[in-house]
Every structure is written in C-alpha cells, then in structure tokens.
PDB file of C-alpha atoms in Angstrom:
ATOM      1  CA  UNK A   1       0.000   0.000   0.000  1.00 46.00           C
ATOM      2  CA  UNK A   2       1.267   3.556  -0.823  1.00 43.00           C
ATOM      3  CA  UNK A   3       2.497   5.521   1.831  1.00 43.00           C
ATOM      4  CA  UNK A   4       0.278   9.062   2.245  1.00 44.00           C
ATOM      5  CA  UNK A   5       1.625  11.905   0.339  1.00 43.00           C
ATOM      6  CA  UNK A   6       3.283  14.589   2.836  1.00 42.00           C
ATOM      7  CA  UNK A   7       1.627  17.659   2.982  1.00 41.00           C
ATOM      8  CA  UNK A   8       2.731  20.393   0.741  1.00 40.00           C
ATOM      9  CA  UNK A   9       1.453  23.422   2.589  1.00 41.00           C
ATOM     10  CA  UNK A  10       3.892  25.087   5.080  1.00 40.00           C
ATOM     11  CA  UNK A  11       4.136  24.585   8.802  1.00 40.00           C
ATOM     12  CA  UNK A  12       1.756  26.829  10.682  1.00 39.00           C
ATOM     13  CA  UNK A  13       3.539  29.065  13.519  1.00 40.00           C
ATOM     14  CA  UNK A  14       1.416  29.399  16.576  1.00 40.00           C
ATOM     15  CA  UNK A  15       1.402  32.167  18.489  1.00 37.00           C
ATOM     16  CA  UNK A  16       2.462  32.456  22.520  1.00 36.00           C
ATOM     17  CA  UNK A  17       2.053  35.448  24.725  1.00 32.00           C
ATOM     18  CA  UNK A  18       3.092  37.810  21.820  1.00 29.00           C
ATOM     19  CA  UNK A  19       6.109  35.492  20.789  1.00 30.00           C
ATOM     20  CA  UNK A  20       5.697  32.976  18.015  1.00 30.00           C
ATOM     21  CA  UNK A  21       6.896  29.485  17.577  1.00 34.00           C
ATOM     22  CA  UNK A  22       6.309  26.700  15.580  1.00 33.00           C
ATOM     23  CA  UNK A  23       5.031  23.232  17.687  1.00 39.00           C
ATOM     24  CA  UNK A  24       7.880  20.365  17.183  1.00 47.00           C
ATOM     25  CA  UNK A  25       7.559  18.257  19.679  1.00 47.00           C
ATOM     26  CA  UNK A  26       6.940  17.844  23.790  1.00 49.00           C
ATOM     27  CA  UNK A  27      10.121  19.231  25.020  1.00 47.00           C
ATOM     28  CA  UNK A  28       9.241  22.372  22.844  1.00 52.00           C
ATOM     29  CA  UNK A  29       6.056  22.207  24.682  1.00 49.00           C
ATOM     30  CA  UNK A  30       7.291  22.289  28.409  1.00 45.00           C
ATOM     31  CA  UNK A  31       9.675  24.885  26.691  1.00 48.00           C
ATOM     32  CA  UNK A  32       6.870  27.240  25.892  1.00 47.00           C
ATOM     33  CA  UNK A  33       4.869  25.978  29.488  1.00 43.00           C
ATOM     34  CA  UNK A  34       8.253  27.078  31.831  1.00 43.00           C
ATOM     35  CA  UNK A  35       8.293  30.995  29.415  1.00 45.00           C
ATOM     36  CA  UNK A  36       4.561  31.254  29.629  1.00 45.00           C
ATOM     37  CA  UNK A  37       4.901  30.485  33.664  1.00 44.00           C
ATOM     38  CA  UNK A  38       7.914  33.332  33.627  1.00 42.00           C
ATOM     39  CA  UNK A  39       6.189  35.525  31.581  1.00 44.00           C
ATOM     40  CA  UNK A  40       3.095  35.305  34.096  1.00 43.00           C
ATOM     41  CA  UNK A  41       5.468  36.125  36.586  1.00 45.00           C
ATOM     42  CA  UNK A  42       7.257  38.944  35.734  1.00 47.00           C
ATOM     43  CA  UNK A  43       3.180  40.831  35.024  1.00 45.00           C
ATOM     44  CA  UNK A  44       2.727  40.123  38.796  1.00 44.00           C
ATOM     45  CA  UNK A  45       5.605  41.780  39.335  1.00 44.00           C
ATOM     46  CA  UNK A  46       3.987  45.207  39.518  1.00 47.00           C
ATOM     47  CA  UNK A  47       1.647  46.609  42.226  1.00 46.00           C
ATOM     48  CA  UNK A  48      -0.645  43.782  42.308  1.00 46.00           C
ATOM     49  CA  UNK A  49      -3.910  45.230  42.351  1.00 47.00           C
ATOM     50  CA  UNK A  50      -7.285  43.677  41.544  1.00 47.00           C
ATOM     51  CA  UNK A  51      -8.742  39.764  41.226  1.00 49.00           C
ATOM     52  CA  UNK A  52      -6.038  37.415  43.000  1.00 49.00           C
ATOM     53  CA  UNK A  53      -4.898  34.863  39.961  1.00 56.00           C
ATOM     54  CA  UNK A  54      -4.512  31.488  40.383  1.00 55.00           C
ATOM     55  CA  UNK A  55      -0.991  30.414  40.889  1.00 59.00           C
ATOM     56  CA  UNK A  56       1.700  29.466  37.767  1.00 61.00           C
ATOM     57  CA  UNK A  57       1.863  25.908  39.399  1.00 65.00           C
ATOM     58  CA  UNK A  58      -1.632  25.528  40.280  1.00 72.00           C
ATOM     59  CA  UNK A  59      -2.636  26.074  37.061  1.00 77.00           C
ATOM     60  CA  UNK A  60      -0.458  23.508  35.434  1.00 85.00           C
ATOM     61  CA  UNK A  61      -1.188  21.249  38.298  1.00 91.00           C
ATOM     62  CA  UNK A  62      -4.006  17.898  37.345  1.00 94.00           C
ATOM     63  CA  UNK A  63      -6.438  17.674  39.757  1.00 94.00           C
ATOM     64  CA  UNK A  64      -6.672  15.131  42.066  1.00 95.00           C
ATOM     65  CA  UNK A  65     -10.498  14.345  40.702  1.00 96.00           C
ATOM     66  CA  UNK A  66      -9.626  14.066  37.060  1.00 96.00           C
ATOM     67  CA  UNK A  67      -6.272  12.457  38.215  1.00 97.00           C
ATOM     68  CA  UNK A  68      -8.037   9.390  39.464  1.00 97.00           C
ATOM     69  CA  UNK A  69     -10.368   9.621  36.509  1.00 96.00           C
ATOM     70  CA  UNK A  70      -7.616   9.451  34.201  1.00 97.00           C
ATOM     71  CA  UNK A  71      -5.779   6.241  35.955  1.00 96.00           C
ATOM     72  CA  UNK A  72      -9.240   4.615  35.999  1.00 96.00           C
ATOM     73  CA  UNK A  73     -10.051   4.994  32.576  1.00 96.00           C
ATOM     74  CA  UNK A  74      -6.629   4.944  30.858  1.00 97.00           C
ATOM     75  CA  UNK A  75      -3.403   3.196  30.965  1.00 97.00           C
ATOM     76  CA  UNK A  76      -1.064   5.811  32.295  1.00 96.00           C
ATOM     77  CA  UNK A  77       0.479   6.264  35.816  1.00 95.00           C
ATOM     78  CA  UNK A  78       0.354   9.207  37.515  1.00 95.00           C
ATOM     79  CA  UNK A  79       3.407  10.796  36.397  1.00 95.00           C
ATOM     80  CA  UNK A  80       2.846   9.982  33.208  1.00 96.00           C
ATOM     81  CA  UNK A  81      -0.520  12.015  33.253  1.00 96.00           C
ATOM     82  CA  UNK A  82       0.900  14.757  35.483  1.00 95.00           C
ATOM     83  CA  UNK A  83       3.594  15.469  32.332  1.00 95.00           C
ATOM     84  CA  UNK A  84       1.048  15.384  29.814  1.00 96.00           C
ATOM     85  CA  UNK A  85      -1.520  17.434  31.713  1.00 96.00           C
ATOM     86  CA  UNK A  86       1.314  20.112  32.051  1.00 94.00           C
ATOM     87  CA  UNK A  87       1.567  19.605  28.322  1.00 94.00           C
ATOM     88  CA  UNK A  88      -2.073  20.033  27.232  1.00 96.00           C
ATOM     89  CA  UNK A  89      -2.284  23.192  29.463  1.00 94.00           C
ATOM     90  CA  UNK A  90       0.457  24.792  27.440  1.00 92.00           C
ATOM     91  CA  UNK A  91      -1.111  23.559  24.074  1.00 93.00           C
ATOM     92  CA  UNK A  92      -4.608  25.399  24.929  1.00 90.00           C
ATOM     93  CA  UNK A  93      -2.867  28.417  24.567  1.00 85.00           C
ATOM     94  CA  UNK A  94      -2.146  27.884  21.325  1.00 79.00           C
ATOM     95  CA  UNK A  95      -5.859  27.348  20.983  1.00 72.00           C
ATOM     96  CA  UNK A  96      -7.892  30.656  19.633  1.00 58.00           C
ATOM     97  CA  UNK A  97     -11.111  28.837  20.457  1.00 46.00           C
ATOM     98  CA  UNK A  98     -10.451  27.770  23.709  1.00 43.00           C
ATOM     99  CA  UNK A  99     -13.489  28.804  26.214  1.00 41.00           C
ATOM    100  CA  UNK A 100     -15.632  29.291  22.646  1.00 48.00           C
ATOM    101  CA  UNK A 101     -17.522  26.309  22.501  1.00 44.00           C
ATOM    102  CA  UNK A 102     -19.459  24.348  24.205  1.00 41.00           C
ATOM    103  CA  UNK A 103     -20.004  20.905  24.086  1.00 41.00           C
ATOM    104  CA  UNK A 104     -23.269  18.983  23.374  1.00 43.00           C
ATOM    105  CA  UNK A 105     -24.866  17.630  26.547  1.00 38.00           C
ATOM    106  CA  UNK A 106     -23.536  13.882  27.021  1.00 37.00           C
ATOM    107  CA  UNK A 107     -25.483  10.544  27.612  1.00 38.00           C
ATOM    108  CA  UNK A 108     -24.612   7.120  28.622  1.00 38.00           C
ATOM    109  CA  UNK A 109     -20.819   7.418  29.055  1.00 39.00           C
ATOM    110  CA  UNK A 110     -20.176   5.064  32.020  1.00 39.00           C
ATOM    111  CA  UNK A 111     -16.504   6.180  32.284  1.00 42.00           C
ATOM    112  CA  UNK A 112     -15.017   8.455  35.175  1.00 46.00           C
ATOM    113  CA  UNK A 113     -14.375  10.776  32.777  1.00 51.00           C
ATOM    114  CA  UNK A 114     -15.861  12.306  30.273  1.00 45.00           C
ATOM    115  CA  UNK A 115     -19.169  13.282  32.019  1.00 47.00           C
ATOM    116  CA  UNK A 116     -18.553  16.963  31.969  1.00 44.00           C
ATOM    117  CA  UNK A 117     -22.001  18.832  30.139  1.00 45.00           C
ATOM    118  CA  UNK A 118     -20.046  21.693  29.259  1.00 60.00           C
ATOM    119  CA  UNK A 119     -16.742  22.503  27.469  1.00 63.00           C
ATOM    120  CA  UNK A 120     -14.907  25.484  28.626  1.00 75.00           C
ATOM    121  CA  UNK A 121     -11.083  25.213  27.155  1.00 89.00           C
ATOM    122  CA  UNK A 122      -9.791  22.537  25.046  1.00 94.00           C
ATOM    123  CA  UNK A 123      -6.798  21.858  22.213  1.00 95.00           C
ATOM    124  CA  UNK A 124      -8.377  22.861  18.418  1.00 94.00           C
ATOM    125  CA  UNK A 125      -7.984  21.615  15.253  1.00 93.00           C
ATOM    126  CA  UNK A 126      -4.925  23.863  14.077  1.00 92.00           C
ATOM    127  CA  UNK A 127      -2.856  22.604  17.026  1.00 94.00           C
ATOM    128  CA  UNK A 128      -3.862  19.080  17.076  1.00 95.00           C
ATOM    129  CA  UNK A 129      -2.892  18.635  13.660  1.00 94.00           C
ATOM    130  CA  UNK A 130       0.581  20.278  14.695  1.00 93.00           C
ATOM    131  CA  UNK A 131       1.329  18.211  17.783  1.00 93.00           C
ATOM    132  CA  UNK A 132       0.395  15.118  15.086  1.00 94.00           C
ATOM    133  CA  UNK A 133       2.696  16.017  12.651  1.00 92.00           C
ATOM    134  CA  UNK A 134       6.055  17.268  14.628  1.00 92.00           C
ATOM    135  CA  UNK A 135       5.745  14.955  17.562  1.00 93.00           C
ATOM    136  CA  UNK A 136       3.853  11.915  16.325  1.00 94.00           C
ATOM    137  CA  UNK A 137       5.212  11.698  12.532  1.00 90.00           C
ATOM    138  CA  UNK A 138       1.725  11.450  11.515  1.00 92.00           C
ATOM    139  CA  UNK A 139       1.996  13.436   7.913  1.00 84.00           C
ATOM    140  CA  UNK A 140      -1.440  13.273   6.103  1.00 82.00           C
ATOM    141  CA  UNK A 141      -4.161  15.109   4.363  1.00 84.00           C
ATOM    142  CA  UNK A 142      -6.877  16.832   5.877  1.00 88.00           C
ATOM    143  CA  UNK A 143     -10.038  14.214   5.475  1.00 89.00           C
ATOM    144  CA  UNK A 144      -7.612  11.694   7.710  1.00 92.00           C
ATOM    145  CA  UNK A 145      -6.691  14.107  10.115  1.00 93.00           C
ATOM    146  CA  UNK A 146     -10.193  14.991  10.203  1.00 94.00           C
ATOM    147  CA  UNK A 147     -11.484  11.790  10.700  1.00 96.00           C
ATOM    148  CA  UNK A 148      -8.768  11.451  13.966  1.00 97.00           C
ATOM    149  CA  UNK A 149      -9.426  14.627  15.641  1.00 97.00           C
ATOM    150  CA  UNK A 150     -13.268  13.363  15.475  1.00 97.00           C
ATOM    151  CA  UNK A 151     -12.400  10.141  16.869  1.00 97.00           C
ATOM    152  CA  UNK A 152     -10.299  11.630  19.480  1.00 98.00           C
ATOM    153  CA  UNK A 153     -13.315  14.025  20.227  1.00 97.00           C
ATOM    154  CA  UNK A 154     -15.466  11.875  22.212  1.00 93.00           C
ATOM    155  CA  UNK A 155     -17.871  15.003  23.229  1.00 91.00           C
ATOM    156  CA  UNK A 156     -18.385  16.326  19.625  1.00 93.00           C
ATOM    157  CA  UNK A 157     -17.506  19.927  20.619  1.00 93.00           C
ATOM    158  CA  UNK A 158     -14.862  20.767  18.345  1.00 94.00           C
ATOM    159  CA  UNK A 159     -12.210  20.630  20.862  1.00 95.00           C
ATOM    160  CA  UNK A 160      -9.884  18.159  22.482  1.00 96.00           C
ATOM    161  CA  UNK A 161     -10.589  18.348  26.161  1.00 96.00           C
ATOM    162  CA  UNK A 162      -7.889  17.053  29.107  1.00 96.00           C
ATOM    163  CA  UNK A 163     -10.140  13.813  29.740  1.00 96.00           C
ATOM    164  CA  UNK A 164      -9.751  13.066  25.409  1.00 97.00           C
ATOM    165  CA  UNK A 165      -6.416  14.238  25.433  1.00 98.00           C
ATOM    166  CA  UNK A 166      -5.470  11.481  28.359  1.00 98.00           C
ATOM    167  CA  UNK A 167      -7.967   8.669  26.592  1.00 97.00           C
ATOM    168  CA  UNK A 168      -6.350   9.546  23.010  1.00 98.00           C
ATOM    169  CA  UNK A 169      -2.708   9.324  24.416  1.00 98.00           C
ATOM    170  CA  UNK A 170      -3.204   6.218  26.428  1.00 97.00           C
ATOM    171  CA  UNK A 171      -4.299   4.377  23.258  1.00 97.00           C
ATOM    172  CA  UNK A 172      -1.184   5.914  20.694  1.00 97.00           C
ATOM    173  CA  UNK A 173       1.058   5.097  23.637  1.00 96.00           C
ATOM    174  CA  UNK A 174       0.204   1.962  25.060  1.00 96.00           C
ATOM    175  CA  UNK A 175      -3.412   0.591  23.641  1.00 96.00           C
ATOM    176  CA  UNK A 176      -3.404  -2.814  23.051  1.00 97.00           C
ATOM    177  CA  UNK A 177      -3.705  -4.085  19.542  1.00 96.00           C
ATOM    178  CA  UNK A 178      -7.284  -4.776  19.244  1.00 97.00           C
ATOM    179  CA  UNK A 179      -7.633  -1.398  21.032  1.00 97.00           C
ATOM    180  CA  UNK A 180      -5.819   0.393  18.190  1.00 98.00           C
ATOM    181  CA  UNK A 181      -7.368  -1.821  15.391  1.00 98.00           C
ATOM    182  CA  UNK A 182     -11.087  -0.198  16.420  1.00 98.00           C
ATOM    183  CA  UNK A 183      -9.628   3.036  16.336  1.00 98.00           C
ATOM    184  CA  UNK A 184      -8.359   2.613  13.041  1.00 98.00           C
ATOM    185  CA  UNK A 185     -11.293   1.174  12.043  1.00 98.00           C
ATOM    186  CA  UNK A 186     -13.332   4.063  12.982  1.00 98.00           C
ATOM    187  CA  UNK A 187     -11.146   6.562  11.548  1.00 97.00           C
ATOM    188  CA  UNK A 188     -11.541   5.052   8.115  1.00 97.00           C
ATOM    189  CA  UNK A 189     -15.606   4.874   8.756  1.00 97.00           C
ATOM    190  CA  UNK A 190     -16.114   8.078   7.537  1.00 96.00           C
ATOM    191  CA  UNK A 191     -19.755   8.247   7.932  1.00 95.00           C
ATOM    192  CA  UNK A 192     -19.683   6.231  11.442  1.00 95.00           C
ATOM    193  CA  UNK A 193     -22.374   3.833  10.638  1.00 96.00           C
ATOM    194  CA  UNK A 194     -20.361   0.804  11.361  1.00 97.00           C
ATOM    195  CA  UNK A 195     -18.861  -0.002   8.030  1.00 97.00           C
ATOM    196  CA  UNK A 196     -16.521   0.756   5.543  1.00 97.00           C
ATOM    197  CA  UNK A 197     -18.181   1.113   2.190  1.00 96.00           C
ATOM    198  CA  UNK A 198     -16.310   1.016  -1.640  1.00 95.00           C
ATOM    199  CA  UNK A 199     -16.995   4.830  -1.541  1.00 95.00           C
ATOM    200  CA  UNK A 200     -15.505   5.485   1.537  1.00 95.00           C
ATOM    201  CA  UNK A 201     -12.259   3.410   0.901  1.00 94.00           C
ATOM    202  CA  UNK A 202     -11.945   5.534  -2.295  1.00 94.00           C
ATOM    203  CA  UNK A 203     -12.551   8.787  -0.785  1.00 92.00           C
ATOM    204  CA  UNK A 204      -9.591   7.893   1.763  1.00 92.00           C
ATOM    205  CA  UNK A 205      -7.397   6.178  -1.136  1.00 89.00           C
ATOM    206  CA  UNK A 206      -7.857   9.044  -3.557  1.00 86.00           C
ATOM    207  CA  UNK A 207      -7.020  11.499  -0.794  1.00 76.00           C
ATOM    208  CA  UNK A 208      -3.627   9.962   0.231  1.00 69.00           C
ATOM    209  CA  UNK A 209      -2.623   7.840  -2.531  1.00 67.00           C
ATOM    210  CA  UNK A 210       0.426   9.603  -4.497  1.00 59.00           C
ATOM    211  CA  UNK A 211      -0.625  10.774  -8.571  1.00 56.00           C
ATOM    212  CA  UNK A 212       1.467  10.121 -11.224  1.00 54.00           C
ATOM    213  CA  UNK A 213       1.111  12.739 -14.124  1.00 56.00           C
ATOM    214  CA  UNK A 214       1.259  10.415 -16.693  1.00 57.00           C
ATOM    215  CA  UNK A 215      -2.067   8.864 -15.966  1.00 58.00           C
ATOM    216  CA  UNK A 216      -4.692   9.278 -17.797  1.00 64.00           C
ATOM    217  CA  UNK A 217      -7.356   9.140 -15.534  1.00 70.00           C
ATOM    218  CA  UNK A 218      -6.111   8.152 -11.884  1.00 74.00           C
ATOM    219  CA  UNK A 219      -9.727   7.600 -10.292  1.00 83.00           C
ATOM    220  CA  UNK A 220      -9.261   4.421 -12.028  1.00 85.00           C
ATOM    221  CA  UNK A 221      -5.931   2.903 -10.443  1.00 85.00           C
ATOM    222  CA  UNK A 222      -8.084   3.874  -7.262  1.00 89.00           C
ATOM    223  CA  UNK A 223     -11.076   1.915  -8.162  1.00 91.00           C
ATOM    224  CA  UNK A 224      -8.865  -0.841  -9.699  1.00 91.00           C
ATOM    225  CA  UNK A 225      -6.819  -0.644  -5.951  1.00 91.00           C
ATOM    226  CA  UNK A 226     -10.489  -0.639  -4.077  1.00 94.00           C
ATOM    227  CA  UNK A 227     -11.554  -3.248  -5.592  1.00 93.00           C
ATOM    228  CA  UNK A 228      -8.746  -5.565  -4.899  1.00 93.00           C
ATOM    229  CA  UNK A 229      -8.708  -4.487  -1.206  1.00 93.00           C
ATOM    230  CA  UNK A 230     -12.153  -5.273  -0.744  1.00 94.00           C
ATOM    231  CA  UNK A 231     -12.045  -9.173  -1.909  1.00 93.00           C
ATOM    232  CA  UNK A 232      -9.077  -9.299   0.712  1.00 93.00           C
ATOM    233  CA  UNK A 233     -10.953  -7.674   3.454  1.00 95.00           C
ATOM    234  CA  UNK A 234     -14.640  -7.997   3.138  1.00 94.00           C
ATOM    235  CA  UNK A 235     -14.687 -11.728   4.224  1.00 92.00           C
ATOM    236  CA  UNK A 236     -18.291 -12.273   4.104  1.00 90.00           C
ATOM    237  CA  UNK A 237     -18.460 -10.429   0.901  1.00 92.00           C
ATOM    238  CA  UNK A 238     -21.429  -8.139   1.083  1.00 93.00           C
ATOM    239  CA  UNK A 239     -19.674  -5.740  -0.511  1.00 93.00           C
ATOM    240  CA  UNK A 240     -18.564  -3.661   2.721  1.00 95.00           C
ATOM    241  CA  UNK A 241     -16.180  -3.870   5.597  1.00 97.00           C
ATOM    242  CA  UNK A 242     -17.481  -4.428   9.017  1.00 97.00           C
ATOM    243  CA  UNK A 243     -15.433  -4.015  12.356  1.00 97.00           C
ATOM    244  CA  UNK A 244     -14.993  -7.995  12.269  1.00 97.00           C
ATOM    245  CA  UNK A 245     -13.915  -8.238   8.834  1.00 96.00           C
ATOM    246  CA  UNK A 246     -11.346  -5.906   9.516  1.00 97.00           C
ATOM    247  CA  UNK A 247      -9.973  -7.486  12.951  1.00 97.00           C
ATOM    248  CA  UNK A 248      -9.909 -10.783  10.749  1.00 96.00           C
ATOM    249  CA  UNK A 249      -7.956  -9.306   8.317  1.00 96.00           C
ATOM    250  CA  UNK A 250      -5.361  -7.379  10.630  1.00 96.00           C
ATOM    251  CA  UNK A 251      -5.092 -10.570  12.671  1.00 96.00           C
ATOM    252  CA  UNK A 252      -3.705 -12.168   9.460  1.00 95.00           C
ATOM    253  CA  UNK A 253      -2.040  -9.311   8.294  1.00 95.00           C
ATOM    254  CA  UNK A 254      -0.994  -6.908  11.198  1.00 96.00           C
ATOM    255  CA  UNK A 255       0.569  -4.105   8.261  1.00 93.00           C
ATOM    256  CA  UNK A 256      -2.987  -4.009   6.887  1.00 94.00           C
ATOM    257  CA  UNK A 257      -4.361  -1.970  10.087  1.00 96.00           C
ATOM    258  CA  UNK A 258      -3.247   0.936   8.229  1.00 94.00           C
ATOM    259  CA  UNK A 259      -4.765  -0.079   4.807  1.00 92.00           C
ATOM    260  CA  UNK A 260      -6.114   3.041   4.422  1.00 93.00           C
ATOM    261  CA  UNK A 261      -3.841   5.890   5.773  1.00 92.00           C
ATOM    262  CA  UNK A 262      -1.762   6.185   8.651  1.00 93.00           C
ATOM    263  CA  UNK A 263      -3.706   7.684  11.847  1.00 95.00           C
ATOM    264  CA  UNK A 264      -0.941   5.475  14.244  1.00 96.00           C
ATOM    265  CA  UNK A 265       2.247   6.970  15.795  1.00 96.00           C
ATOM    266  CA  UNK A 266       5.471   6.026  14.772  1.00 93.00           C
ATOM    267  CA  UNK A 267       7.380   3.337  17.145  1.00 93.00           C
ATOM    268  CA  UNK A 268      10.072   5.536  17.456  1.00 93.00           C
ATOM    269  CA  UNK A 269       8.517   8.778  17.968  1.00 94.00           C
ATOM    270  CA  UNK A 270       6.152   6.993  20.850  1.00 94.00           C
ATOM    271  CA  UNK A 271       9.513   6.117  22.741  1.00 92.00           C
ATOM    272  CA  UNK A 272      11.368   9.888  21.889  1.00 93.00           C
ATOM    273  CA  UNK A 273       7.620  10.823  23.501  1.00 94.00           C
ATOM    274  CA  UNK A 274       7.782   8.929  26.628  1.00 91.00           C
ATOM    275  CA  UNK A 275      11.267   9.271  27.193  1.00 90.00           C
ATOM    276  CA  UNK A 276      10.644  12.573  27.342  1.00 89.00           C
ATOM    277  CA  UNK A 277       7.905  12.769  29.384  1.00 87.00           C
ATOM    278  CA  UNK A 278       8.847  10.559  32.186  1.00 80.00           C
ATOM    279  CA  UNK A 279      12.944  12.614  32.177  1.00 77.00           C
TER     280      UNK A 279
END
C-alpha cells in the first residue's frame, strides 16, 4: 500500500504570549509551558492590584479528581498524566477557540471521565494537527486528520478536552492491539455507521494515494486498488467492511491496520515521547 503523500502546505507558527513558535515536539512544549509560567510572573511583578490569579503551578497542576479519573479509565500512571496534563495546558494556549464552545450535553458514558455537560477550554484543530505532525510523525491530508481529531473528540464539541487528550494518548502510547485496530477502524468509517463502504475506501485512497502525471485518468488505479482491497478484506463479501472483517484481516495481516492511511504513531517517535515525558 502507498504511503500518504506529505503535505505540501507550510508549517503553521502558533502564536504564545506575543512570541511565536512553531510546535515540534513535547520538550518544545514544556519549553513554551516554563516561558509562559515566567512571563506570568514577571506581570505580577507590579503593584498587584485587583482579582487574586490562580498560581503558575496551580494552574499547570491535574487535579486530584480528574487524576483518578484518568488512571481509571486509561493506561497511564500518575506521572505519566501529570507530564502530559502540564503539556495540554500549554497547548490550549495555542488554541484561539479555547473557552468558545461548548459541548453537546452527554449521555450514557459510564466512564469516570468524560461526564462533563459543558466545554470550557480545550486543544483545536490547528494545534492538534501540529502536535500530530512534529511529535507523532503522523503526515497526512486533511479528510484523515479529520477523521482522527473526530475520533479523538469523544464530546463532539470541536475541541480536544484534558479527559480526550489522556484517553487519546493512552491508546497511541500503550493501547493494546485490538484497542488500536477499532480506532483505526473508525477513523476510516467516515460516515460512522459501522462499516466501511467502496466509496468510503476511495474517498480515503484518492485522498492519500500519491498521482502520477502520466495517468490518464487516476480515479481508475483507485477503483482498480479498491476493488482488490475489498475481496481481501470484506470476508463475508457483502460488498462492505465491518469491524470484524477488519480485525480478521489485521489478525492475518498486522501491516494491513493501516490499509487506508496512517492515523498510528510512529514506534520511534512513541519512545522519543515517553522518554521525554517521564525525564
């Protein structure tokens, strides 16, 4: 299968606090965390007057609540989520919509976290796709990336909260291989009705699939490519992919849970991660 072309565009630079800086990975991050905590700092420097703020290391400081929520419902100790909670409070800086939107009332979630109603700050699209590319080596185009920021963003508010950041991280860093094959497999089901249809696997084909010029028409080398994916994959052939027929599949073929664009992190930049989280 054809790797997924890089993106062409140019890196985005984020801005910080009047000071900008392009994301490239987590040490960058507690970089930009220790100068925002200085800058705060040298503002209270002056006379002092009006509402008391809440403290530089308060405010980068997991609470013990959605602490316990996070070990419950994920597979990180608590250092592990104390570093990354530091993390995703620098990151929502970087956010322009943080404390924008708010998230649609949730039902039936039986999990710790998650049950929050309301969405007050969170990590947006922009950034997401930043932290993705420079610290995850996850280059793609926009439908996949898309397709994980929605899977990542359990409340459907447009924003990656702490308790999503800590699920979405436990699974790229340590989620078991079933685990990661359903998240794959819901990435790639763009319309999140349970399968993956011919449409949908060309949609995501065409998208990341690399052109040559000489071709005539290259919708065809995609339908020619779907249609030879699908007799290896759809195992009961009705014509679409269901969660089973892909777990089949992978099970036989582990490269395959990738078939149709990478939404996984890299081995190597999920140890340069943790190494760096846990120094």
């Amino acid at each position: 299968m054809s790797k997924p072309a890089a993106s062409s565009s140019p890196k985005k630079k984020l801005s910080m606090r009047g000071g900008a800086i392009v994301v490239r990975g987590v040490t960058l991050f507690l970089a930009a965390g220790k100068g925002s905590k200085s800058s705060t700092n040298n503002n209270r420097s002056g006379k002092g007057k009006g509402r008391k703020k809440m403290s530089d290391k308060d405010a980068f400081k997991c609470s013990p609540k959605l602490m316990e929520a996070a070990k419950k419902d994920t597979l990180l100790n608590r250092k592990e989520i104390e570093g990354l909670y530091k993390i995703y409070k620098t990151l929502i800086t970087f956010s322009k919509t943080s404390s924008k939107v708010t998230a649609k009332q949730t039902s039936g979630s039986s999990s710790g976290i998650g049950k929050q109603a309301a969405v007050s700050e969170g990590i947006d699209r922009t950034v997401f796709r930043e932290v993705l590319h420079n610290t995850f080596d996850i280059v793609t185009e926009n439908t996949m990336m898309d397709r994980i920021f929605c899977v990542w963003d359990k409340n459907n508010c447009g924003l990656i909260t702490a308790e999503n950041w800590f699920r979405g991280l436990s699974l790229f860093l340590k989620g078991s291989v079933p685990d990661q094959i359903e998240y794959c497999f819901a990435v790639y089901d763009l319309n999140c009705d349970g399968y993956i249809t011919k449409d949908e696997m060309f949609q995501l084909l065409r998208n990341c699939l690399i052109k040559h010029p000489q071709e005539e028409d290259p919708d065809e080398s995609v339908k020619d490519l779907v249609d030879i994916v699908m007799r290896k994959i759809d195992k009961n052939k009705d014509g679409k992919i269901s969660l089973e027929d892909f777990q089949k599949t992978v099970g036989e073929e582990p490269l395959l849970i990738e078939a149709f664009g990478k939404c996984l992190p890299s081995e190597e930049s999920k140890i340069t991660f943790l190494t760096t989280l846990t120094s």
